[in-house]
């Protein structure tokens, strides 16, 4: 059940940052973080580095050698390979990791899961891939450290179709972030929905 409908495929090759504000702070924390200083074996750390760099063949070889696709999921201050690939918009690596059973629910900095990271980074094609994963409905309304949901980040952008799709999947428009702003209020502000 692929949910990458038209309107979800976007340019995933350049990193986009919001111009300041609290979303910019989330970018800084995630951009500065990464596999350096991460726990784990050399092969596990190599998996994180290869995923971030978009080295699909290297990621495949490491997984074929038995490195855990979900390494980092239960460790503090350690991302998963999927989080690294999503953060760096490595669509081919994301596809490989998902095919090998990578979980979308582990959180890293700012309590963001892979859905948050994709939505915040406006990686809409990758977000569409993640949304097609089994069990995603159980984490669709998870809140990050700032109280923001995936829908909140999408509402901060300009993609009406993606916003409507998330609502159709059960994303709650009324969950407030830590400052009391809801995804619906943000969507109205950005012209994604009518008041």
Short mmCIF file of C-alpha atoms in Angstrom, two decimals:
data_model
loop_
_atom_site.label_atom_id
_atom_site.label_comp_id
_atom_site.label_asym_id
_atom_site.label_seq_id
_atom_site.Cartn_x
_atom_site.Cartn_y
_atom_site.Cartn_z
CA UNK A 1 0.00 0.00 0.00
CA UNK A 2 2.21 2.81 -1.23
CA UNK A 3 1.18 6.26 -0.12
CA UNK A 4 3.61 8.22 -2.29
CA UNK A 5 0.81 9.76 -4.32
CA UNK A 6 1.30 12.67 -6.65
CA UNK A 7 2.34 15.74 -4.77
CA UNK A 8 4.57 13.77 -2.40
CA UNK A 9 7.53 13.38 -4.73
CA UNK A 10 9.70 16.42 -4.29
CA UNK A 11 13.31 17.38 -4.70
CA UNK A 12 15.13 15.46 -2.02
CA UNK A 13 18.67 16.40 -2.93
CA UNK A 14 19.11 19.71 -1.16
CA UNK A 15 18.76 20.38 2.53
CA UNK A 16 16.27 23.09 3.36
CA UNK A 17 16.28 24.98 6.62
CA UNK A 18 13.54 27.17 7.98
CA UNK A 19 14.51 30.80 8.43
CA UNK A 20 14.98 31.00 12.20
CA UNK A 21 12.38 30.47 14.87
CA UNK A 22 11.90 27.43 17.03
CA UNK A 23 11.99 25.08 14.04
CA UNK A 24 15.48 26.39 13.27
CA UNK A 25 16.60 25.38 16.75
CA UNK A 26 15.41 21.84 16.08
CA UNK A 27 17.42 21.84 12.84
CA UNK A 28 20.58 22.95 14.63
CA UNK A 29 20.35 20.26 17.27
CA UNK A 30 19.83 17.53 14.69
CA UNK A 31 22.36 18.87 12.20
CA UNK A 32 25.10 18.97 14.82
CA UNK A 33 24.31 15.46 16.01
CA UNK A 34 25.33 12.29 14.32
CA UNK A 35 27.27 9.09 14.54
CA UNK A 36 30.50 10.57 15.89
CA UNK A 37 30.87 9.65 19.54
CA UNK A 38 28.09 7.09 19.22
CA UNK A 39 28.16 3.85 21.17
CA UNK A 40 28.38 0.51 19.38
CA UNK A 41 30.85 -1.58 17.45
CA UNK A 42 32.89 -0.23 14.57
CA UNK A 43 30.52 -1.93 12.11
CA UNK A 44 27.47 -0.40 13.79
CA UNK A 45 29.02 3.07 13.69
CA UNK A 46 30.00 2.46 10.07
CA UNK A 47 26.35 1.66 9.26
CA UNK A 48 25.27 5.04 10.64
CA UNK A 49 27.98 6.86 8.69
CA UNK A 50 27.20 5.01 5.45
CA UNK A 51 23.46 5.65 5.81
CA UNK A 52 24.06 9.37 6.33
CA UNK A 53 26.39 9.53 3.32
CA UNK A 54 23.97 7.70 1.02
CA UNK A 55 26.34 4.80 0.44
CA UNK A 56 23.70 2.21 -0.43
CA UNK A 57 26.13 -0.56 -1.42
CA UNK A 58 28.07 -0.16 1.82
CA UNK A 59 24.85 -0.16 3.88
CA UNK A 60 23.71 -3.33 2.08
CA UNK A 61 27.06 -5.04 2.68
CA UNK A 62 26.97 -4.20 6.39
CA UNK A 63 23.41 -5.47 6.75
CA UNK A 64 24.35 -8.63 4.82
CA UNK A 65 27.18 -9.16 7.34
CA UNK A 66 24.61 -9.10 10.15
CA UNK A 67 24.76 -5.56 11.48
CA UNK A 68 21.42 -4.81 13.15
CA UNK A 69 19.28 -2.57 10.92
CA UNK A 70 17.79 -1.05 14.08
CA UNK A 71 21.07 -0.49 15.92
CA UNK A 72 20.68 2.56 18.14
CA UNK A 73 16.93 2.13 18.68
CA UNK A 74 17.31 1.42 22.38
CA UNK A 75 20.50 3.31 23.16
CA UNK A 76 20.54 6.83 24.58
CA UNK A 77 22.05 9.53 22.34
CA UNK A 78 22.37 7.15 19.41
CA UNK A 79 20.46 7.49 16.13
CA UNK A 80 19.38 4.60 13.95
CA UNK A 81 20.58 4.22 10.37
CA UNK A 82 17.07 5.14 9.22
CA UNK A 83 17.12 8.39 11.20
CA UNK A 84 20.51 9.24 9.68
CA UNK A 85 19.35 8.44 6.14
CA UNK A 86 16.14 10.45 6.57
CA UNK A 87 18.00 13.39 8.11
CA UNK A 88 20.36 13.51 5.13
CA UNK A 89 17.57 12.82 2.59
CA UNK A 90 19.12 9.60 1.29
CA UNK A 91 16.03 8.16 -0.40
CA UNK A 92 17.71 5.04 -1.83
CA UNK A 93 19.18 4.12 1.55
CA UNK A 94 15.81 4.73 3.23
CA UNK A 95 14.22 2.31 0.75
CA UNK A 96 16.86 -0.34 1.51
CA UNK A 97 16.59 0.08 5.27
CA UNK A 98 12.80 -0.15 5.22
CA UNK A 99 13.00 -3.30 3.09
CA UNK A 100 15.27 -4.80 5.75
CA UNK A 101 12.87 -4.04 8.61
CA UNK A 102 14.01 -0.65 9.90
CA UNK A 103 11.57 0.73 12.46
CA UNK A 104 10.15 4.26 12.10
CA UNK A 105 9.34 4.72 15.79
CA UNK A 106 12.75 5.09 17.53
CA UNK A 107 13.45 8.64 18.65
CA UNK A 108 16.68 10.56 18.81
CA UNK A 109 17.41 14.19 19.62
CA UNK A 110 14.47 16.43 20.43
CA UNK A 111 12.43 13.19 20.78
CA UNK A 112 11.95 13.11 17.00
CA UNK A 113 11.17 9.89 15.18
CA UNK A 114 11.83 9.35 11.46
CA UNK A 115 8.44 10.85 10.55
CA UNK A 116 9.24 14.07 12.42
CA UNK A 117 12.67 14.32 10.81
CA UNK A 118 11.29 13.81 7.29
CA UNK A 119 8.42 16.27 7.80
CA UNK A 120 10.63 18.89 9.43
CA UNK A 121 13.14 18.60 6.60
CA UNK A 122 10.42 18.79 3.94
CA UNK A 123 11.53 15.40 2.58
CA UNK A 124 8.01 14.69 1.34
CA UNK A 125 8.83 11.69 -0.88
CA UNK A 126 10.65 10.05 2.03
CA UNK A 127 7.81 10.91 4.39
CA UNK A 128 5.41 9.23 1.97
CA UNK A 129 7.56 6.08 2.04
CA UNK A 130 7.60 6.09 5.84
CA UNK A 131 3.84 6.58 6.01
CA UNK A 132 3.32 3.41 3.98
CA UNK A 133 5.04 1.29 6.63
CA UNK A 134 2.93 -1.10 8.74
CA UNK A 135 2.12 0.22 12.20
CA UNK A 136 2.85 3.85 11.39
CA UNK A 137 -0.59 4.87 12.65
CA UNK A 138 0.55 4.09 16.19
CA UNK A 139 3.20 6.85 16.06
CA UNK A 140 1.56 9.37 13.73
CA UNK A 141 0.53 11.61 16.65
CA UNK A 142 3.74 11.25 18.68
CA UNK A 143 5.04 14.57 19.96
CA UNK A 144 8.64 15.70 19.88
CA UNK A 145 10.35 17.61 22.69
CA UNK A 146 8.59 20.83 21.64
CA UNK A 147 5.21 19.08 21.58
CA UNK A 148 5.10 19.11 17.78
CA UNK A 149 3.55 16.28 15.80
CA UNK A 150 4.40 15.23 12.26
CA UNK A 151 1.27 17.08 11.13
CA UNK A 152 2.52 20.26 12.81
CA UNK A 153 5.71 20.15 10.74
CA UNK A 154 3.76 19.46 7.54
CA UNK A 155 1.43 22.37 8.40
CA UNK A 156 4.52 24.58 8.55
CA UNK A 157 5.09 23.86 4.85
CA UNK A 158 2.97 24.31 1.76
CA UNK A 159 1.85 20.78 0.79
CA UNK A 160 -1.96 20.65 1.04
CA UNK A 161 -2.17 17.08 -0.29
CA UNK A 162 0.26 15.74 2.30
CA UNK A 163 -1.56 17.60 5.08
CA UNK A 164 -4.91 16.15 3.95
CA UNK A 165 -3.42 12.67 3.64
CA UNK A 166 -2.07 12.76 7.20
CA UNK A 167 -5.43 13.94 8.55
CA UNK A 168 -7.06 11.10 6.61
CA UNK A 169 -4.66 8.66 8.27
CA UNK A 170 -5.69 9.85 11.72
CA UNK A 171 -3.25 12.69 12.42
CA UNK A 172 -4.85 14.94 15.04
CA UNK A 173 -5.06 18.61 14.04
CA UNK A 174 -5.88 19.72 17.59
CA UNK A 175 -2.78 18.59 19.49
CA UNK A 176 -1.03 21.75 20.72
CA UNK A 177 2.72 22.17 20.76
CA UNK A 178 4.44 23.43 23.92
CA UNK A 179 3.47 27.03 23.09
CA UNK A 180 -0.19 26.09 22.57
CA UNK A 181 -0.23 26.25 18.75
CA UNK A 182 -2.04 23.43 16.96
CA UNK A 183 -1.31 21.97 13.54
CA UNK A 184 -4.68 23.27 12.37
CA UNK A 185 -3.83 26.84 13.44
CA UNK A 186 -0.49 26.56 11.63
CA UNK A 187 -2.24 25.14 8.53
CA UNK A 188 -4.75 28.02 8.52
CA UNK A 189 -1.89 30.51 8.91
CA UNK A 190 -0.10 28.95 5.90
CA UNK A 191 -3.22 28.67 3.74
CA UNK A 192 -3.38 24.87 3.72
CA UNK A 193 -6.94 24.76 5.09
CA UNK A 194 -9.76 27.25 5.46
CA UNK A 195 -10.57 28.72 8.86
#
